[in-house]
Amino acid sequence: TDRKKLHTASVGQVFRLRPFHVLVATGGGYAGYRKYEDYKLQQLEKRGIEVPVKLASEWEVALYKSVPTRLLSRAWGRLNQVELPTWLRKPVYSLYIWTFGVNMKEAAVEDLHHYRNLSEFFRRKLKPQARPVCCVHSVISPSDGKILNFGQVKNCEVEQVKGVTYSLESFLGPRISTEEMHFSQAPPGNSFQKQLVTKEGNELYHCVIYLAPGDYHCFHSPTDWTVSHRRHFPGSLMSVNPGVARWIKELFCHNERVVLTGDWKHGFFSLTAVGATNVGSIRIYFDQDLHTNSPSYSKGSYNDFSFISNNNKEGIPMRKGEHLGEFNLGSTIVLIFEAPKDFRFNLKAGQKIRFGEALGSL
């Protein structure tokens, strides 16, 4: 008679799963599975076994995009800015250094206690002599990283990795007005690729550089050029590591990116900083109006900003090797530029490269 009655709730009342929770759980689980698949591919590549290209289906891409990577990246950005206690800095940074193979001997400040938070550590500066800028070649690497692909642009398609392409027009967006670019008007009906080529006899070239989390996170001007326009594409923040780039077609067109366009001595030149998971923050030093991974911007749109005004007719001049911007972790730099037919890359796909080293020349 002294026993208490136990009232049990139905399973539906205890676990009130909403569609959002289901998407997050399913998408997150699938993203983890893809990470494991990427790891297996990396092991096969290390053993010299060629892995056939297997592209994701539409439902797989949609499932991956259901993961709230933009929200997670904003949360990660705030976490990175939390000041760490002095006693905790060395253990935390040492673990990161060991995990990603960071060379702190190149850092301008080697003392780990100097960096108040993870964000400062990610954006650490290098010693001036750590990255000598090549003076012989006309185009240098704008950052540290791994060469994913390079070569001529053909049929308005660009390779993000071997065998996987994306649309040049989708990536750069509609052509900027000739008044802003100081370029001659292209004949109507020409392909988007031909409209970018301003001088007869020139070709369009591209180079893709992947920055790993352990790489130096700042990027620099790859040549002497003038930046006249910035186009910001809000978008997804999916991983851009080589395994995912091999799996998702037009990955760089899905992700948030900042496209800087202008001209150099041979015509059209562009540098695009592509965001990725936990890399919602892309900063361009001379562009204070740029705010990436902001909830005020919706996916599928883009916003333009011109650096040519009544007071500045020429745009922003950049010297080869000059500081240009930074990521908050690691991501991808894509160069697309016009050059004469005798331009040659001094690269191999998959090679590691450091800022200041030669990409190619005439």
Short mmCIF file of C-alpha atoms in Angstrom, two decimals:
data_model
loop_
_atom_site.label_atom_id
_atom_site.label_comp_id
_atom_site.label_asym_id
_atom_site.label_seq_id
_atom_site.Cartn_x
_atom_site.Cartn_y
_atom_site.Cartn_z
CA THR A 1 0.00 0.00 0.00
CA ASP A 2 2.99 2.31 0.50
CA ARG A 3 4.17 1.85 -3.11
CA LYS A 4 4.16 4.93 -5.30
CA LYS A 5 2.60 4.81 -8.71
CA LEU A 6 5.04 5.40 -11.57
CA HIS A 7 3.75 7.37 -14.52
CA THR A 8 5.59 6.75 -17.76
CA ALA A 9 5.51 9.11 -20.73
CA SER A 10 5.26 7.85 -24.24
CA VAL A 11 8.41 7.62 -26.35
CA GLY A 12 7.04 10.38 -28.58
CA GLN A 13 6.73 12.75 -25.60
CA VAL A 14 10.26 12.03 -24.34
CA PHE A 15 11.97 12.35 -27.71
CA ARG A 16 10.28 15.19 -29.53
CA LEU A 17 12.42 15.11 -32.61
CA ARG A 18 11.92 17.97 -34.97
CA PRO A 19 12.88 17.91 -38.65
CA PHE A 20 15.84 20.21 -37.92
CA HIS A 21 17.25 17.79 -35.35
CA VAL A 22 16.85 14.87 -37.73
CA LEU A 23 18.66 16.78 -40.48
CA VAL A 24 21.52 17.77 -38.18
CA ALA A 25 21.94 14.25 -36.80
CA THR A 26 21.71 12.59 -40.21
CA GLY A 27 23.87 15.16 -41.99
CA GLY A 28 26.47 15.17 -39.21
CA GLY A 29 26.66 11.38 -39.21
CA TYR A 30 27.04 11.32 -42.97
CA ALA A 31 29.75 14.00 -42.84
CA GLY A 32 31.63 11.83 -40.32
CA TYR A 33 31.29 8.83 -42.63
CA ARG A 34 32.71 10.91 -45.50
CA LYS A 35 35.67 11.91 -43.34
CA TYR A 36 36.40 8.23 -42.75
CA GLU A 37 36.14 7.54 -46.49
CA ASP A 38 38.54 10.44 -47.17
CA TYR A 39 41.01 8.94 -44.72
CA LYS A 40 40.90 5.58 -46.51
CA LEU A 41 41.48 7.33 -49.87
CA GLN A 42 44.49 9.16 -48.46
CA GLN A 43 45.99 5.88 -47.28
CA LEU A 44 45.53 4.35 -50.74
CA GLU A 45 47.17 7.39 -52.39
CA LYS A 46 50.16 7.13 -50.04
CA ARG A 47 50.63 3.55 -51.23
CA GLY A 48 50.61 4.74 -54.84
CA ILE A 49 47.23 3.22 -55.70
CA GLU A 50 45.20 5.36 -58.11
CA VAL A 51 41.68 5.96 -56.83
CA PRO A 52 38.89 6.24 -59.44
CA VAL A 53 36.70 9.35 -59.30
CA LYS A 54 33.30 8.73 -57.70
CA LEU A 55 31.06 11.81 -57.71
CA ALA A 56 28.38 12.45 -55.11
CA SER A 57 24.76 12.21 -56.18
CA GLU A 58 22.34 15.12 -55.73
CA TRP A 59 20.82 13.63 -52.58
CA GLU A 60 24.28 13.14 -51.03
CA VAL A 61 25.18 16.78 -51.70
CA ALA A 62 21.83 17.91 -50.29
CA LEU A 63 22.38 15.78 -47.20
CA TYR A 64 25.85 17.22 -46.66
CA LYS A 65 24.53 20.76 -47.11
CA SER A 66 21.87 20.09 -44.44
CA VAL A 67 24.61 20.24 -41.81
CA PRO A 68 24.51 23.80 -40.37
CA THR A 69 28.14 24.48 -41.22
CA ARG A 70 27.64 28.26 -41.35
CA LEU A 71 26.24 28.31 -37.82
CA LEU A 72 28.93 25.92 -36.59
CA SER A 73 31.64 28.04 -38.22
CA ARG A 74 30.34 31.20 -36.51
CA ALA A 75 30.34 29.34 -33.18
CA TRP A 76 33.87 28.10 -33.87
CA GLY A 77 34.96 31.65 -34.69
CA ARG A 78 33.65 32.92 -31.34
CA LEU A 79 35.30 30.03 -29.51
CA ASN A 80 38.61 30.89 -31.20
CA GLN A 81 38.43 34.42 -29.80
CA VAL A 82 38.02 33.32 -26.18
CA GLU A 83 41.16 34.30 -24.28
CA LEU A 84 42.93 31.27 -22.83
CA PRO A 85 44.54 31.31 -19.38
CA THR A 86 48.32 31.64 -19.65
CA TRP A 87 48.89 28.19 -18.14
CA LEU A 88 46.59 26.55 -20.72
CA ARG A 89 48.06 28.14 -23.85
CA LYS A 90 51.14 25.96 -24.24
CA PRO A 91 49.31 22.59 -23.86
CA VAL A 92 46.51 23.61 -26.28
CA TYR A 93 48.81 25.06 -28.95
CA SER A 94 51.32 22.21 -28.57
CA LEU A 95 48.55 19.69 -29.30
CA TYR A 96 47.59 21.64 -32.43
CA ILE A 97 51.25 21.88 -33.52
CA TRP A 98 51.71 18.13 -33.07
CA THR A 99 48.45 17.25 -34.84
CA PHE A 100 49.00 19.40 -37.95
CA GLY A 101 52.80 19.57 -38.12
CA VAL A 102 53.17 23.33 -37.59
CA ASN A 103 56.73 24.69 -37.83
CA MET A 104 56.89 27.32 -35.09
CA LYS A 105 60.55 28.13 -35.86
CA GLU A 106 59.23 30.16 -38.82
CA ALA A 107 56.83 32.21 -36.66
CA ALA A 108 57.70 35.82 -35.91
CA VAL A 109 56.88 35.05 -32.25
CA GLU A 110 57.81 31.50 -31.19
CA ASP A 111 56.68 31.88 -27.57
CA LEU A 112 53.29 30.13 -27.34
CA HIS A 113 52.28 32.18 -24.30
CA HIS A 114 52.22 35.28 -26.53
CA TYR A 115 49.05 34.16 -28.37
CA ARG A 116 46.02 35.05 -26.27
CA ASN A 117 43.55 32.87 -28.20
CA LEU A 118 43.35 30.32 -30.99
CA SER A 119 42.46 32.98 -33.53
CA GLU A 120 45.73 34.84 -32.90
CA PHE A 121 47.65 31.60 -33.14
CA PHE A 122 46.00 30.66 -36.45
CA ARG A 123 46.85 34.08 -37.91
CA ARG A 124 50.43 34.16 -36.66
CA LYS A 125 52.92 36.12 -38.75
CA LEU A 126 56.16 34.72 -40.11
CA LYS A 127 59.72 35.94 -39.80
CA PRO A 128 60.59 38.21 -42.76
CA GLN A 129 63.29 35.85 -44.02
CA ALA A 130 61.08 32.74 -43.73
CA ARG A 131 59.43 33.27 -47.14
CA PRO A 132 61.71 34.93 -49.71
CA VAL A 133 59.71 36.18 -52.71
CA CYS A 134 60.93 34.92 -56.09
CA CYS A 135 61.94 37.88 -58.26
CA VAL A 136 62.63 35.90 -61.44
CA HIS A 137 59.17 34.44 -62.19
CA SER A 138 56.14 36.61 -62.98
CA VAL A 139 53.61 34.70 -60.81
CA ILE A 140 54.36 33.36 -57.32
CA SER A 141 52.34 31.29 -54.89
CA PRO A 142 50.11 33.59 -52.81
CA SER A 143 50.13 31.19 -49.85
CA ASP A 144 51.46 28.01 -48.36
CA GLY A 145 49.55 24.91 -49.39
CA LYS A 146 49.17 21.97 -51.74
CA ILE A 147 48.72 22.29 -55.51
CA LEU A 148 45.45 20.57 -56.40
CA ASN A 149 45.37 21.48 -60.07
CA PHE A 150 46.66 23.92 -62.67
CA GLY A 151 46.70 24.49 -66.43
CA GLN A 152 44.69 26.08 -69.20
CA VAL A 153 40.97 26.72 -68.86
CA LYS A 154 39.13 24.78 -71.56
CA ASN A 155 35.47 24.90 -72.65
CA CYS A 156 34.55 27.26 -69.78
CA GLU A 157 35.32 24.45 -67.31
CA VAL A 158 37.98 24.49 -64.57
CA GLU A 159 39.37 21.43 -62.80
CA GLN A 160 39.20 21.57 -58.99
CA VAL A 161 41.03 18.22 -58.85
CA LYS A 162 41.92 15.78 -61.61
CA GLY A 163 38.75 14.70 -63.40
CA VAL A 164 36.33 16.88 -61.39
CA THR A 165 35.36 20.26 -62.84
CA TYR A 166 33.25 23.34 -62.18
CA SER A 167 31.78 26.05 -64.36
CA LEU A 168 33.95 29.13 -64.83
CA GLU A 169 30.91 31.42 -65.10
CA SER A 170 29.20 29.94 -62.02
CA PHE A 171 32.40 30.37 -60.05
CA LEU A 172 33.19 33.98 -61.00
CA GLY A 173 29.63 35.14 -61.61
CA PRO A 174 28.43 37.40 -64.44
CA ARG A 175 31.07 39.41 -66.22
CA ILE A 176 31.84 42.78 -64.69
CA SER A 177 31.14 45.87 -66.78
CA THR A 178 33.89 46.92 -69.15
CA GLU A 179 33.84 50.42 -67.67
CA GLU A 180 35.03 49.07 -64.33
CA MET A 181 37.61 46.69 -65.76
CA HIS A 182 39.06 49.06 -68.41
CA PHE A 183 38.84 46.20 -70.90
CA SER A 184 37.80 46.33 -74.51
CA GLN A 185 34.27 45.24 -75.32
CA ALA A 186 34.13 41.56 -76.34
CA PRO A 187 32.10 40.69 -79.44
CA PRO A 188 28.53 39.61 -78.57
CA GLY A 189 27.87 35.90 -78.58
CA ASN A 190 31.36 34.94 -77.43
CA SER A 191 31.69 32.38 -74.66
CA PHE A 192 32.24 33.60 -71.10
CA GLN A 193 35.82 32.36 -71.27
CA LYS A 194 36.58 34.33 -74.44
CA GLN A 195 35.02 37.45 -72.95
CA LEU A 196 37.61 37.40 -70.17
CA VAL A 197 40.54 37.22 -72.61
CA THR A 198 41.31 40.79 -73.59
CA LYS A 199 44.35 40.42 -75.84
CA GLU A 200 44.61 38.45 -79.04
CA GLY A 201 46.81 35.38 -78.77
CA ASN A 202 46.35 35.03 -75.00
CA GLU A 203 44.91 32.07 -73.11
CA LEU A 204 43.14 31.70 -69.75
CA TYR A 205 44.99 29.78 -67.02
CA HIS A 206 44.07 28.56 -63.54
CA CYS A 207 45.78 27.27 -60.39
CA VAL A 208 44.17 25.81 -57.24
CA ILE A 209 46.04 25.84 -53.90
CA TYR A 210 44.64 24.06 -50.83
CA LEU A 211 45.65 25.41 -47.40
CA ALA A 212 45.65 22.74 -44.67
CA PRO A 213 44.94 23.69 -41.03
CA GLY A 214 48.66 23.57 -40.22
CA ASP A 215 49.68 25.94 -43.02
CA TYR A 216 50.44 29.64 -42.75
CA HIS A 217 46.96 31.21 -43.01
CA CYS A 218 47.72 34.59 -44.59
CA PHE A 219 47.76 35.08 -48.35
CA HIS A 220 49.63 37.61 -50.46
CA SER A 221 49.57 39.17 -53.90
CA PRO A 222 50.76 36.61 -56.49
CA THR A 223 52.00 39.26 -58.95
CA ASP A 224 52.00 43.00 -59.68
CA TRP A 225 48.38 43.81 -60.50
CA THR A 226 45.51 46.21 -59.84
CA VAL A 227 42.35 45.08 -58.02
CA SER A 228 39.31 46.90 -59.36
CA HIS A 229 36.37 44.81 -58.13
CA ARG A 230 35.27 42.50 -55.32
CA ARG A 231 32.39 40.02 -55.54
CA HIS A 232 31.25 38.18 -52.40
CA PHE A 233 29.24 34.96 -52.72
CA PRO A 234 27.57 33.85 -49.46
CA GLY A 235 27.19 30.10 -49.57
CA SER A 236 27.78 26.78 -47.86
CA LEU A 237 30.91 26.06 -45.85
CA MET A 238 31.61 22.47 -46.80
CA SER A 239 35.06 20.99 -46.37
CA VAL A 240 37.41 21.66 -49.30
CA ASN A 241 40.05 19.05 -48.54
CA PRO A 242 41.18 17.07 -51.62
CA GLY A 243 38.98 14.09 -50.75
CA VAL A 244 35.79 16.17 -50.74
CA ALA A 245 36.93 18.15 -53.80
CA ARG A 246 37.23 14.81 -55.62
CA TRP A 247 33.75 13.78 -54.46
CA ILE A 248 31.54 16.89 -54.99
CA LYS A 249 31.38 18.43 -58.45
CA GLU A 250 31.41 22.24 -58.43
CA LEU A 251 32.30 22.26 -54.73
CA PHE A 252 33.91 25.70 -55.02
CA CYS A 253 30.70 27.08 -56.58
CA HIS A 254 28.65 25.86 -53.59
CA ASN A 255 30.93 27.40 -50.96
CA GLU A 256 31.22 30.97 -49.74
CA ARG A 257 33.96 32.85 -51.56
CA VAL A 258 35.43 36.27 -52.23
CA VAL A 259 36.41 36.98 -55.84
CA LEU A 260 38.92 39.79 -56.45
CA THR A 261 39.24 40.77 -60.12
CA GLY A 262 41.43 43.25 -61.91
CA ASP A 263 44.22 43.30 -64.44
CA TRP A 264 47.96 42.79 -64.75
CA LYS A 265 50.38 43.50 -67.56
CA HIS A 266 48.96 40.64 -69.67
CA GLY A 267 45.24 41.39 -69.13
CA PHE A 268 42.60 39.82 -66.86
CA PHE A 269 43.66 38.58 -63.41
CA SER A 270 41.61 37.21 -60.51
CA LEU A 271 42.24 35.74 -57.07
CA THR A 272 39.44 33.94 -55.22
CA ALA A 273 39.51 33.02 -51.53
CA VAL A 274 37.17 30.06 -50.96
CA GLY A 275 35.71 29.48 -47.49
CA ALA A 276 35.28 26.07 -45.87
CA THR A 277 34.06 24.42 -42.68
CA ASN A 278 35.24 26.50 -39.71
CA VAL A 279 36.63 29.07 -42.16
CA GLY A 280 33.69 31.43 -42.30
CA SER A 281 35.98 34.40 -41.82
CA ILE A 282 37.79 35.65 -44.93
CA ARG A 283 39.49 38.98 -44.47
CA ILE A 284 40.82 41.30 -47.19
CA TYR A 285 43.07 43.91 -45.60
CA PHE A 286 42.12 46.84 -47.85
CA ASP A 287 38.37 46.02 -47.85
CA GLN A 288 36.80 47.11 -44.56
CA ASP A 289 33.25 46.68 -45.90
CA LEU A 290 33.62 42.92 -46.42
CA HIS A 291 31.85 40.72 -43.83
CA THR A 292 31.81 37.00 -44.58
CA ASN A 293 29.61 34.26 -43.07
CA SER A 294 27.09 36.84 -41.94
CA PRO A 295 23.48 35.76 -41.27
CA SER A 296 22.30 38.91 -43.05
CA TYR A 297 23.36 37.43 -46.40
CA SER A 298 21.34 34.65 -48.02
CA LYS A 299 22.78 31.79 -50.04
CA GLY A 300 22.46 31.95 -53.80
CA SER A 301 23.06 35.69 -53.99
CA TYR A 302 26.16 37.80 -54.38
CA ASN A 303 27.12 41.38 -53.67
CA ASP A 304 29.55 43.55 -55.63
CA PHE A 305 31.87 46.33 -54.60
CA SER A 306 33.95 48.48 -56.95
CA PHE A 307 37.32 49.91 -55.89
CA ILE A 308 37.15 52.39 -58.76
CA SER A 309 35.63 55.74 -57.78
CA ASN A 310 35.81 59.41 -58.71
CA ASN A 311 38.76 59.81 -56.35
CA ASN A 312 40.44 56.54 -57.32
CA LYS A 313 40.29 55.83 -61.04
CA GLU A 314 42.86 53.04 -61.00
CA GLY A 315 41.67 50.70 -58.25
CA ILE A 316 43.93 49.12 -55.61
CA PRO A 317 47.51 48.54 -56.82
CA MET A 318 49.15 45.42 -55.36
CA ARG A 319 52.84 44.54 -55.49
CA LYS A 320 54.04 40.95 -55.80
CA GLY A 321 54.33 39.44 -52.29
CA GLU A 322 52.38 42.22 -50.58
CA HIS A 323 50.00 41.20 -47.75
CA LEU A 324 46.50 40.74 -49.19
CA GLY A 325 44.32 38.90 -46.67
CA GLU A 326 43.88 35.96 -44.31
CA PHE A 327 41.72 32.98 -43.43
CA ASN A 328 40.73 32.02 -39.90
CA LEU A 329 41.90 28.44 -40.42
CA GLY A 330 42.79 26.85 -43.78
CA SER A 331 40.97 26.82 -47.09
CA THR A 332 41.60 27.30 -50.82
CA ILE A 333 42.98 29.97 -53.16
CA VAL A 334 42.00 29.87 -56.85
CA LEU A 335 43.89 31.96 -59.41
CA ILE A 336 42.34 32.53 -62.85
CA PHE A 337 44.26 34.80 -65.18
CA GLU A 338 45.05 35.69 -68.76
CA ALA A 339 48.55 35.23 -70.17
CA PRO A 340 50.32 34.68 -73.51
CA LYS A 341 50.39 31.17 -74.96
CA ASP A 342 54.01 30.64 -73.96
CA PHE A 343 53.20 30.91 -70.22
CA ARG A 344 54.42 27.80 -68.39
CA PHE A 345 53.71 26.50 -64.88
CA ASN A 346 56.67 25.21 -62.86
CA LEU A 347 54.51 22.82 -60.83
CA LYS A 348 53.41 19.25 -60.26
CA ALA A 349 49.90 18.30 -59.10
CA GLY A 350 49.94 17.33 -55.44
CA GLN A 351 53.19 19.09 -54.58
CA LYS A 352 53.58 21.20 -51.45
CA ILE A 353 54.36 24.86 -52.08
CA ARG A 354 55.14 27.85 -49.91
CA PHE A 355 54.28 31.50 -50.26
CA GLY A 356 56.83 33.29 -52.44
CA GLU A 357 57.82 30.26 -54.53
CA ALA A 358 57.36 30.38 -58.31
CA LEU A 359 54.10 29.21 -59.90
CA GLY A 360 55.09 30.00 -63.48
CA SER A 361 56.38 32.54 -65.95
CA LEU A 362 56.79 33.37 -69.62
#
